[in-house]
mmCIF file of C-alpha atoms and ligand atoms in Angstrom:
data_model
loop_
_atom_site.group_PDB
_atom_site.id
_atom_site.type_symbol
_atom_site.label_atom_id
_atom_site.label_comp_id
_atom_site.label_asym_id
_atom_site.label_seq_id
_atom_site.Cartn_x
_atom_site.Cartn_y
_atom_site.Cartn_z
ATOM 1 C CA UNK A 1 0.000 0.000 0.000
ATOM 2 C CA UNK A 2 2.583 2.584 1.064
ATOM 3 C CA UNK A 3 5.014 1.610 -1.703
ATOM 4 C CA UNK A 4 2.142 2.458 -4.074
ATOM 5 C CA UNK A 5 1.713 5.790 -2.305
ATOM 6 C CA UNK A 6 5.357 6.536 -3.034
ATOM 7 C CA UNK A 7 4.748 5.850 -6.748
ATOM 8 C CA UNK A 8 1.512 7.813 -7.000
ATOM 9 C CA UNK A 9 2.451 10.931 -5.129
ATOM 10 C CA UNK A 10 4.574 13.417 -7.051
ATOM 11 C CA UNK A 11 3.519 16.911 -6.072
ATOM 12 C CA UNK A 12 1.248 18.768 -3.658
ATOM 13 C CA UNK A 13 -1.429 18.516 -6.367
ATOM 14 C CA UNK A 14 -1.686 14.748 -5.692
ATOM 15 C CA UNK A 15 -2.633 15.403 -2.064
ATOM 16 C CA UNK A 16 -4.565 14.504 -0.105
ATOM 17 C CA UNK A 17 -4.563 10.926 -1.330
ATOM 18 C CA UNK A 18 -7.227 8.762 0.299
ATOM 19 C CA UNK A 19 -7.571 5.034 -0.245
ATOM 20 C CA UNK A 20 -10.279 2.853 1.202
ATOM 21 C CA UNK A 21 -10.336 -0.890 0.927
ATOM 22 C CA UNK A 22 -12.507 -3.729 2.138
ATOM 23 C CA UNK A 23 -10.656 -6.988 2.539
ATOM 24 C CA UNK A 24 -10.160 -10.063 4.642
ATOM 25 C CA UNK A 25 -7.336 -10.651 7.088
ATOM 26 C CA UNK A 26 -6.001 -13.987 8.273
ATOM 27 C CA UNK A 27 -4.127 -14.145 11.554
ATOM 28 C CA UNK A 28 -2.534 -17.543 11.910
ATOM 29 C CA UNK A 29 -0.896 -16.540 15.173
ATOM 30 C CA UNK A 30 -4.234 -16.011 16.962
ATOM 31 C CA UNK A 31 -4.489 -18.675 19.641
ATOM 32 C CA UNK A 32 -7.704 -18.324 21.633
ATOM 33 C CA UNK A 33 -10.193 -17.583 18.879
ATOM 34 C CA UNK A 34 -13.664 -16.268 19.646
ATOM 35 C CA UNK A 35 -16.506 -16.011 17.169
ATOM 36 C CA UNK A 36 -16.643 -12.494 15.658
ATOM 37 C CA UNK A 37 -14.434 -11.012 18.398
ATOM 38 C CA UNK A 38 -11.123 -12.747 17.766
ATOM 39 C CA UNK A 39 -11.472 -15.023 14.759
ATOM 40 C CA UNK A 40 -8.690 -16.548 12.690
ATOM 41 C CA UNK A 41 -10.066 -14.638 9.687
ATOM 42 C CA UNK A 42 -12.083 -11.446 9.645
ATOM 43 C CA UNK A 43 -13.252 -8.775 7.259
ATOM 44 C CA UNK A 44 -12.389 -5.153 7.688
ATOM 45 C CA UNK A 45 -12.524 -1.770 6.149
ATOM 46 C CA UNK A 46 -9.312 0.210 6.225
ATOM 47 C CA UNK A 47 -8.656 3.768 5.190
ATOM 48 C CA UNK A 48 -5.179 5.063 4.389
ATOM 49 C CA UNK A 49 -4.536 8.721 3.692
ATOM 50 C CA UNK A 50 -1.596 10.977 2.936
ATOM 51 C CA UNK A 51 -1.619 14.747 3.474
ATOM 52 C CA UNK A 52 0.593 17.733 2.854
ATOM 53 C CA UNK A 53 0.404 19.041 6.409
ATOM 54 C CA UNK A 54 0.360 17.731 9.930
ATOM 55 C CA UNK A 55 -2.850 19.671 10.640
ATOM 56 C CA UNK A 56 -4.711 18.026 7.753
ATOM 57 C CA UNK A 57 -3.655 14.579 8.963
ATOM 58 C CA UNK A 58 -4.809 15.403 12.492
ATOM 59 C CA UNK A 59 -8.191 16.531 11.179
ATOM 60 C CA UNK A 60 -8.515 13.316 9.140
ATOM 61 C CA UNK A 61 -7.903 11.159 12.220
ATOM 62 C CA UNK A 62 -10.772 12.902 14.004
ATOM 63 C CA UNK A 63 -12.996 12.786 10.941
ATOM 64 C CA UNK A 64 -12.706 8.986 10.681
ATOM 65 C CA UNK A 65 -13.237 8.603 14.414
ATOM 66 C CA UNK A 66 -16.412 10.709 14.312
ATOM 67 C CA UNK A 67 -17.739 8.750 11.329
ATOM 68 C CA UNK A 68 -17.237 5.510 13.232
ATOM 69 C CA UNK A 69 -18.881 6.970 16.299
ATOM 70 C CA UNK A 70 -21.859 7.938 14.146
ATOM 71 C CA UNK A 71 -22.150 4.353 12.835
ATOM 72 C CA UNK A 72 -21.943 2.910 16.361
ATOM 73 C CA UNK A 73 -24.412 5.351 17.871
ATOM 74 C CA UNK A 74 -26.952 5.996 15.138
ATOM 75 C CA UNK A 75 -26.947 2.641 13.339
ATOM 76 C CA UNK A 76 -25.719 -0.061 15.720
ATOM 77 C CA UNK A 77 -27.239 1.747 18.741
ATOM 78 C CA UNK A 78 -24.053 1.186 20.743
ATOM 79 C CA UNK A 79 -22.616 4.044 22.825
ATOM 80 C CA UNK A 80 -18.826 4.306 22.838
ATOM 81 C CA UNK A 81 -16.129 6.084 24.758
ATOM 82 C CA UNK A 82 -13.591 7.833 22.564
ATOM 83 C CA UNK A 83 -10.126 8.997 23.363
ATOM 84 C CA UNK A 84 -6.437 8.340 22.951
ATOM 85 C CA UNK A 85 -4.593 5.084 23.634
ATOM 86 C CA UNK A 86 -1.643 5.018 25.992
ATOM 87 C CA UNK A 87 1.819 4.673 24.440
ATOM 88 C CA UNK A 88 1.951 0.949 25.156
ATOM 89 C CA UNK A 89 -1.526 0.296 23.726
ATOM 90 C CA UNK A 90 -1.159 2.405 20.575
ATOM 91 C CA UNK A 91 -0.438 1.003 17.101
ATOM 92 C CA UNK A 92 3.324 0.555 16.996
ATOM 93 C CA UNK A 93 3.839 2.649 13.851
ATOM 94 C CA UNK A 94 1.646 5.542 14.963
ATOM 95 C CA UNK A 95 2.367 8.905 16.545
ATOM 96 C CA UNK A 96 -0.843 8.317 18.446
ATOM 97 C CA UNK A 97 -3.891 6.074 18.238
ATOM 98 C CA UNK A 98 -7.452 7.136 18.909
ATOM 99 C CA UNK A 99 -10.064 4.499 19.624
ATOM 100 C CA UNK A 100 -13.723 3.741 20.240
ATOM 101 C CA UNK A 101 -14.452 1.485 23.182
ATOM 102 C CA UNK A 102 -17.784 -0.125 23.997
ATOM 103 C CA UNK A 103 -18.929 -1.895 27.151
ATOM 104 C CA UNK A 104 -20.388 -5.369 26.931
ATOM 105 C CA UNK A 105 -23.099 -6.560 29.361
ATOM 106 C CA UNK A 106 -20.602 -8.880 31.118
ATOM 107 C CA UNK A 107 -18.426 -5.932 32.165
ATOM 108 C CA UNK A 108 -15.676 -6.402 29.581
ATOM 109 C CA UNK A 109 -14.690 -3.648 27.167
ATOM 110 C CA UNK A 110 -14.519 -4.156 23.425
ATOM 111 C CA UNK A 111 -12.446 -2.014 21.087
ATOM 112 C CA UNK A 112 -14.789 -1.143 18.231
ATOM 113 C CA UNK A 113 -12.409 0.665 15.929
ATOM 114 C CA UNK A 114 -9.240 2.739 15.743
ATOM 115 C CA UNK A 115 -7.983 5.791 13.899
ATOM 116 C CA UNK A 116 -4.233 6.373 13.848
ATOM 117 C CA UNK A 117 -2.122 9.402 13.227
ATOM 118 C CA UNK A 118 0.950 7.882 11.560
ATOM 119 C CA UNK A 119 2.873 11.134 11.442
ATOM 120 C CA UNK A 120 5.795 10.822 9.003
ATOM 121 C CA UNK A 121 6.983 7.435 10.227
ATOM 122 C CA UNK A 122 5.954 5.444 7.130
ATOM 123 C CA UNK A 123 6.772 8.362 4.828
ATOM 124 C CA UNK A 124 10.404 7.955 5.907
ATOM 125 C CA UNK A 125 10.315 4.132 5.683
ATOM 126 C CA UNK A 126 8.719 4.088 2.207
ATOM 127 C CA UNK A 127 10.181 7.372 0.992
ATOM 128 C CA UNK A 128 6.808 8.998 0.307
ATOM 129 C CA UNK A 129 7.750 12.503 -0.774
ATOM 130 C CA UNK A 130 6.043 15.298 -2.648
ATOM 131 C CA UNK A 131 7.184 18.513 -4.263
ATOM 132 C CA UNK A 132 5.487 21.338 -2.399
ATOM 133 C CA UNK A 133 4.207 24.648 -3.697
ATOM 134 C CA UNK A 134 7.572 25.985 -2.597
ATOM 135 C CA UNK A 135 9.140 23.540 -5.128
ATOM 136 C CA UNK A 136 11.006 21.743 -2.366
ATOM 137 C CA UNK A 137 10.735 18.085 -1.311
ATOM 138 C CA UNK A 138 8.557 17.268 1.675
ATOM 139 C CA UNK A 139 7.509 14.080 3.456
ATOM 140 C CA UNK A 140 3.755 13.343 3.596
ATOM 141 C CA UNK A 141 1.716 13.073 6.813
ATOM 142 C CA UNK A 142 -0.364 9.900 7.044
ATOM 143 C CA UNK A 143 -3.354 8.406 8.787
ATOM 144 C CA UNK A 144 -4.997 4.998 8.816
ATOM 145 C CA UNK A 145 -8.227 3.798 10.349
ATOM 146 C CA UNK A 146 -10.445 0.743 10.388
ATOM 147 C CA UNK A 147 -13.352 -1.220 11.758
ATOM 148 C CA UNK A 148 -13.925 -4.947 11.452
ATOM 149 C CA UNK A 149 -16.614 -7.621 11.556
ATOM 150 C CA UNK A 150 -15.941 -7.603 15.294
ATOM 151 C CA UNK A 151 -18.647 -4.927 15.501
ATOM 152 C CA UNK A 152 -21.136 -7.696 14.643
ATOM 153 C CA UNK A 153 -20.013 -9.513 17.780
ATOM 154 C CA UNK A 154 -20.619 -6.334 19.777
ATOM 155 C CA UNK A 155 -24.067 -6.019 18.245
ATOM 156 C CA UNK A 156 -24.979 -9.584 19.247
ATOM 157 C CA UNK A 157 -23.748 -9.111 22.806
ATOM 158 C CA UNK A 158 -25.041 -5.608 23.477
ATOM 159 C CA UNK A 159 -28.626 -6.085 22.258
ATOM 160 C CA UNK A 160 -29.225 -9.845 22.128
ATOM 161 C CA UNK A 161 -31.229 -11.763 24.704
ATOM 162 C CA UNK A 162 -32.034 -15.386 25.568
ATOM 163 C CA UNK A 163 -34.263 -15.737 22.536
ATOM 164 C CA UNK A 164 -31.595 -14.611 20.100
ATOM 165 C CA UNK A 165 -30.577 -11.568 18.114
ATOM 166 C CA UNK A 166 -32.160 -8.169 18.601
ATOM 167 C CA UNK A 167 -31.374 -5.953 15.634
ATOM 168 C CA UNK A 168 -31.645 -2.169 15.599
ATOM 169 C CA UNK A 169 -34.166 -1.281 12.852
ATOM 170 C CA UNK A 170 -31.626 0.938 11.043
ATOM 171 C CA UNK A 171 -29.514 -2.080 10.124
ATOM 172 C CA UNK A 172 -32.105 -4.883 10.177
ATOM 173 C CA UNK A 173 -32.310 -6.586 6.753
ATOM 174 C CA UNK A 174 -35.994 -7.248 7.487
ATOM 175 C CA UNK A 175 -37.932 -4.603 9.441
ATOM 176 C CA UNK A 176 -41.235 -6.385 9.731
ATOM 177 C CA UNK A 177 -42.404 -9.950 9.408
ATOM 178 C CA UNK A 178 -46.092 -10.543 8.743
ATOM 179 C CA UNK A 179 -47.517 -13.820 10.013
ATOM 180 C CA UNK A 180 -51.065 -14.978 9.384
ATOM 181 C CA UNK A 181 -52.747 -17.141 11.987
ATOM 182 C CA UNK A 182 -55.261 -19.435 10.369
ATOM 183 C CA UNK A 183 -57.325 -20.750 13.286
ATOM 184 C CA UNK A 184 -59.577 -23.687 12.728
ATOM 185 C CA UNK A 185 -63.018 -22.638 11.661
ATOM 186 C CA UNK A 186 -61.903 -19.263 10.361
ATOM 187 C CA UNK A 187 -61.537 -18.552 6.668
ATOM 188 C CA UNK A 188 -57.799 -19.112 6.079
ATOM 189 C CA UNK A 189 -57.854 -17.564 2.638
ATOM 190 C CA UNK A 190 -59.334 -14.287 3.849
ATOM 191 C CA UNK A 191 -56.684 -14.109 6.580
ATOM 192 C CA UNK A 192 -53.813 -14.799 4.264
ATOM 193 C CA UNK A 193 -55.178 -12.313 1.705
ATOM 194 C CA UNK A 194 -55.265 -9.670 4.436
ATOM 195 C CA UNK A 195 -51.698 -10.524 5.511
ATOM 196 C CA UNK A 196 -50.567 -10.092 1.924
ATOM 197 C CA UNK A 197 -52.362 -6.773 1.647
ATOM 198 C CA UNK A 198 -50.757 -5.420 4.822
ATOM 199 C CA UNK A 199 -47.326 -6.641 3.717
ATOM 200 C CA UNK A 200 -47.760 -4.836 0.399
ATOM 201 C CA UNK A 201 -48.777 -1.594 2.120
ATOM 202 C CA UNK A 202 -45.697 -1.700 4.323
ATOM 203 C CA UNK A 203 -43.429 -2.475 1.368
ATOM 204 C CA UNK A 204 -44.936 0.419 -0.571
ATOM 205 C CA UNK A 205 -44.073 2.666 2.383
ATOM 206 C CA UNK A 206 -40.401 1.782 1.961
ATOM 207 C CA UNK A 207 -40.053 -0.855 4.653
ATOM 208 C CA UNK A 208 -38.367 -4.195 4.228
ATOM 209 C CA UNK A 209 -41.078 -6.797 4.822
ATOM 210 C CA UNK A 210 -41.225 -10.562 4.860
ATOM 211 C CA UNK A 211 -44.597 -12.192 4.444
ATOM 212 C CA UNK A 212 -44.308 -15.531 6.163
ATOM 213 C CA UNK A 213 -47.128 -17.537 4.624
ATOM 214 C CA UNK A 214 -45.389 -20.896 4.809
ATOM 215 C CA UNK A 215 -48.060 -23.491 5.422
ATOM 216 C CA UNK A 216 -45.742 -26.151 6.821
ATOM 217 C CA UNK A 217 -44.920 -24.274 10.028
ATOM 218 C CA UNK A 218 -47.164 -23.284 12.927
ATOM 219 C CA UNK A 219 -47.422 -19.588 13.877
ATOM 220 C CA UNK A 220 -45.607 -20.322 17.161
ATOM 221 C CA UNK A 221 -42.690 -21.885 15.301
ATOM 222 C CA UNK A 222 -42.483 -18.849 13.037
ATOM 223 C CA UNK A 223 -42.571 -16.452 15.989
ATOM 224 C CA UNK A 224 -39.583 -18.229 17.517
ATOM 225 C CA UNK A 225 -37.654 -18.253 14.293
ATOM 226 C CA UNK A 226 -38.083 -14.526 13.625
ATOM 227 C CA UNK A 227 -37.290 -13.673 17.218
ATOM 228 C CA UNK A 228 -34.087 -15.689 16.897
ATOM 229 C CA UNK A 229 -33.203 -13.687 13.788
ATOM 230 C CA UNK A 230 -33.879 -10.405 15.565
ATOM 231 C CA UNK A 231 -36.557 -8.927 13.293
ATOM 232 C CA UNK A 232 -37.665 -5.721 15.093
ATOM 233 C CA UNK A 233 -41.447 -5.944 14.531
ATOM 234 C CA UNK A 234 -43.842 -8.814 13.970
ATOM 235 C CA UNK A 235 -47.365 -8.343 12.700
ATOM 236 C CA UNK A 236 -49.888 -11.042 13.459
ATOM 237 C CA UNK A 237 -53.157 -11.327 11.666
ATOM 238 C CA UNK A 238 -55.726 -13.796 13.006
ATOM 239 C CA UNK A 239 -59.495 -14.245 12.748
ATOM 240 C CA UNK A 240 -60.187 -11.753 15.516
ATOM 241 C CA UNK A 241 -57.956 -9.117 13.909
ATOM 242 C CA UNK A 242 -59.715 -9.646 10.610
ATOM 243 C CA UNK A 243 -63.113 -9.315 12.239
ATOM 244 C CA UNK A 244 -62.187 -6.079 14.029
ATOM 245 C CA UNK A 245 -60.241 -4.496 11.154
ATOM 246 C CA UNK A 246 -57.032 -4.429 13.180
ATOM 247 C CA UNK A 247 -53.567 -5.995 13.289
ATOM 248 C CA UNK A 248 -51.482 -7.177 16.249
ATOM 249 C CA UNK A 249 -47.973 -5.699 16.578
ATOM 250 C CA UNK A 250 -45.248 -7.415 18.614
ATOM 251 C CA UNK A 251 -41.950 -5.670 19.434
ATOM 252 C CA UNK A 252 -38.779 -7.749 19.464
ATOM 253 C CA UNK A 253 -37.016 -5.551 22.033
ATOM 254 C CA UNK A 254 -39.665 -5.574 24.797
ATOM 255 C CA UNK A 255 -42.045 -8.348 23.633
ATOM 256 C CA UNK A 256 -44.882 -5.840 24.111
ATOM 257 C CA UNK A 257 -47.955 -6.402 22.014
ATOM 258 C CA UNK A 258 -50.356 -3.771 20.812
ATOM 259 C CA UNK A 259 -53.361 -3.633 18.534
ATOM 260 C CA UNK A 260 -53.768 -1.046 15.864
ATOM 261 C CA UNK A 261 -56.411 -0.268 13.292
ATOM 262 C CA UNK A 262 -55.544 -1.653 9.906
ATOM 263 C CA UNK A 263 -55.671 1.844 8.388
ATOM 264 C CA UNK A 264 -53.069 3.058 10.880
ATOM 265 C CA UNK A 265 -50.742 0.071 10.623
ATOM 266 C CA UNK A 266 -48.144 1.647 8.320
ATOM 267 C CA UNK A 267 -47.703 4.869 10.304
ATOM 268 C CA UNK A 268 -47.678 3.019 13.623
ATOM 269 C CA UNK A 269 -45.034 0.548 12.442
ATOM 270 C CA UNK A 270 -42.812 3.383 11.209
ATOM 271 C CA UNK A 271 -43.048 5.119 14.580
ATOM 272 C CA UNK A 272 -42.485 1.854 16.385
ATOM 273 C CA UNK A 273 -39.256 1.204 14.458
ATOM 274 C CA UNK A 274 -37.922 4.602 15.487
ATOM 275 C CA UNK A 275 -38.920 3.927 19.058
ATOM 276 C CA UNK A 276 -37.151 0.540 19.048
ATOM 277 C CA UNK A 277 -33.991 2.106 17.642
ATOM 278 C CA UNK A 278 -34.101 4.731 20.357
ATOM 279 C CA UNK A 279 -34.924 2.244 23.120
ATOM 280 C CA UNK A 280 -32.002 -0.055 22.228
ATOM 281 C CA UNK A 281 -29.600 2.865 22.380
ATOM 282 C CA UNK A 282 -31.018 4.089 25.710
ATOM 283 C CA UNK A 283 -30.711 0.630 27.226
ATOM 284 C CA UNK A 284 -27.119 0.318 26.031
ATOM 285 C CA UNK A 285 -26.345 3.794 27.442
ATOM 286 C CA UNK A 286 -27.797 2.795 30.798
ATOM 287 C CA UNK A 287 -25.578 -0.301 30.799
ATOM 288 C CA UNK A 288 -22.523 1.795 29.953
ATOM 289 C CA UNK A 289 -23.242 4.342 32.684
ATOM 290 C CA UNK A 290 -23.921 1.647 35.240
ATOM 291 C CA UNK A 291 -20.550 0.120 34.404
ATOM 292 C CA UNK A 292 -18.387 3.217 34.825
ATOM 293 C CA UNK A 293 -16.850 3.543 38.266
ATOM 294 C CA UNK A 294 -14.423 6.033 39.764
ATOM 295 C CA UNK A 295 -11.855 4.919 42.291
ATOM 296 C CA UNK A 296 -9.275 6.672 44.430
ATOM 297 C CA UNK A 297 -7.141 3.765 45.626
ATOM 298 C CA UNK A 298 -5.616 0.677 44.058
ATOM 299 C CA UNK A 299 -7.417 -1.580 46.575
ATOM 300 C CA UNK A 300 -10.713 -0.136 45.476
ATOM 301 C CA UNK A 301 -9.654 -0.570 41.848
ATOM 302 C CA UNK A 302 -8.868 -4.262 42.317
ATOM 303 C CA UNK A 303 -12.212 -4.845 44.055
ATOM 304 C CA UNK A 304 -14.214 -3.255 41.238
ATOM 305 C CA UNK A 305 -12.263 -4.981 38.465
ATOM 306 C CA UNK A 306 -12.670 -8.381 40.141
ATOM 307 C CA UNK A 307 -16.310 -7.666 40.983
ATOM 308 C CA UNK A 308 -18.649 -5.896 38.625
ATOM 309 C CA UNK A 309 -15.916 -5.023 36.112
ATOM 310 C CA UNK A 310 -16.713 -2.317 33.602
ATOM 311 C CA UNK A 311 -14.694 0.833 32.985
ATOM 312 C CA UNK A 312 -12.843 2.095 36.023
ATOM 313 C CA UNK A 313 -11.654 5.678 36.022
ATOM 314 C CA UNK A 314 -8.462 6.198 37.941
ATOM 315 C CA UNK A 315 -5.563 8.613 38.182
ATOM 316 C CA UNK A 316 -2.363 7.464 36.481
ATOM 317 C CA UNK A 317 1.125 8.954 36.476
ATOM 318 C CA UNK A 318 1.763 8.222 32.795
ATOM 319 C CA UNK A 319 4.515 5.735 33.611
ATOM 320 C CA UNK A 320 4.456 2.526 31.554
ATOM 321 C CA UNK A 321 5.767 0.483 34.477
ATOM 322 C CA UNK A 322 2.681 1.274 36.569
ATOM 323 C CA UNK A 323 0.469 0.435 33.594
ATOM 324 C CA UNK A 324 2.266 -2.899 33.089
ATOM 325 C CA UNK A 325 2.033 -3.787 36.785
ATOM 326 C CA UNK A 326 -1.682 -2.992 36.880
ATOM 327 C CA UNK A 327 -2.207 -5.211 33.843
ATOM 328 C CA UNK A 328 -0.173 -8.042 35.339
ATOM 329 C CA UNK A 329 -1.939 -7.910 38.690
ATOM 330 C CA UNK A 330 -5.545 -7.295 37.584
ATOM 331 C CA UNK A 331 -5.807 -8.084 33.870
ATOM 332 C CA UNK A 332 -7.074 -4.542 33.265
ATOM 333 C CA UNK A 333 -5.534 -2.237 30.670
ATOM 334 C CA UNK A 334 -6.002 1.418 29.820
ATOM 335 C CA UNK A 335 -8.748 1.458 27.211
ATOM 336 C CA UNK A 336 -8.747 5.194 26.535
ATOM 337 C CA UNK A 337 -7.630 8.503 27.927
ATOM 338 C CA UNK A 338 -10.552 10.811 27.089
ATOM 339 C CA UNK A 339 -9.935 13.830 24.837
ATOM 340 C CA UNK A 340 -11.526 16.079 27.395
ATOM 341 C CA UNK A 341 -9.058 15.519 30.148
ATOM 342 C CA UNK A 342 -10.211 15.424 33.726
ATOM 343 C CA UNK A 343 -7.929 16.887 36.358
ATOM 344 C CA UNK A 344 -6.718 14.027 38.603
ATOM 345 C CA UNK A 345 -7.965 14.409 42.183
ATOM 346 C CA UNK A 346 -5.376 12.024 43.596
ATOM 347 C CA UNK A 347 -1.880 10.800 42.871
ATOM 348 C CA UNK A 348 -1.332 7.771 40.594
ATOM 349 C CA UNK A 349 -3.410 4.970 42.106
ATOM 350 C CA UNK A 350 -0.476 2.557 41.747
ATOM 351 C CA UNK A 351 2.637 4.494 42.751
ATOM 352 C CA UNK A 352 1.182 7.591 44.403
ATOM 353 C CA UNK A 353 3.319 9.941 42.286
ATOM 354 C CA UNK A 354 1.844 12.979 40.592
ATOM 355 C CA UNK A 355 -0.923 11.891 38.237
ATOM 356 C CA UNK A 356 -0.830 12.956 34.604
ATOM 357 C CA UNK A 357 -4.205 11.642 33.444
ATOM 358 C CA UNK A 358 -7.491 10.164 34.506
ATOM 359 C CA UNK A 359 -7.652 7.016 32.380
ATOM 360 C CA UNK A 360 -10.402 4.470 31.745
ATOM 361 C CA UNK A 361 -9.199 1.009 32.660
ATOM 362 C CA UNK A 362 -11.031 -2.270 31.967
ATOM 363 C CA UNK A 363 -10.625 -5.920 31.250
ATOM 364 C CA UNK A 364 -11.325 -6.409 27.592
ATOM 365 C CA UNK A 365 -11.969 -8.906 24.842
HETATM 366 ZN ZN1 LIG B 1 2.257 5.457 38.738
#
C-alpha cells in the first residue's frame, strides 16, 4: 500500500490521497479464537490517507473517528467512549492512536475501531515525498483507520437476549415480518389475503417486509424463528384481527404487544421502528453508565475490576511500568484517555506519584 503511495504521489497537487479498501485478514498466530471477536479470519474496512500538512492529517484522524462513532451510535445503537490510547496500547507505527471502546453486558470492554495518526513514520520508511508549492521536497503526513466484523459480535452481545438476536431497525435486513394465523373454523384464505395486503402496504411505504405464509410451520414456530433472527417488529393477523379491522404488533425488544387499526398500521409501524432504535440505544447507554466507576485507591480498583468489572476511572502517572504492573496484577488495561481531560484528584493509584491523566481502565476482549 505505502510503496504504491510513493509511486503515486509526485507533487502537492496529488494530495490529499485517500484510499479505502474492504478486505479479509487472516491471523494464523491467533491462539484463543472467539466467534466475531477474535477469529482466525475477519473482514475489515481500512482507510489510508496521505496529506501535505500535519494539521490536515490530524483533522482526518478525528474525521474517521467521528464517522465511526456515528455508525456505532446511530446505526448499531451502541454508545462508545472515545479517546487516545496510551503509548503501550497504541499502534506501533503511529504517533498516536485514537479508539472507540464499547462496554459489553458482562463488564468487559470491546475495542470497536481505531484511527491512527501515523505522522511521518511510514513516509520515511517508504520514501513517500512530494514537491510542495515551494518547489522543495517534503515528506507526507499519514493516517490509517479501520473497523472490522468484530462490531457484529458487539451487536450480538449488546442487544441480544435469551431468545436470540435483537437488531436495531436501522440495520435490520428485514424490518417487519407478517404472520397470518389461520385458526380452525376461520376462513384461512381471507386471513392470508389480508396478511398479503398489509405486507404490500408496508413495502410500498419503503419498509423491508417478509410475508411468512409458509403453510408447513405453525405460527408459534415462526414467531420463535423470527425472534431468533432479531426482526424488530412482527405483525400477526388472526381471525379476531380480521373481524375487528385491526392488526397485532409485537416488538422484538420488549415483547410488548399492541393492537392497531388496519388503516393506521403503516404509520404506527414506522413510529415503532424509530422507538425501538431509540430504546435499544437508551438501554445500552444505561448499561454503559452503570458500568463506569471512579476509584481513588488501588485496593478499590482491584475490588471493582474483580467484581462488577466495567470501565474504572483512575488517576495514572503516565509511567508505563505502573500500567504494566496494573495489567499483570488485575488483567485490566487502559482502554482510553478521554480527549476532554479530567484533572486528577489524587496521585497515581499505583505508585502515588503525581498523576498525569485520569484514564479508563477495563478488562477487555
Ligand atoms: Zn504510577
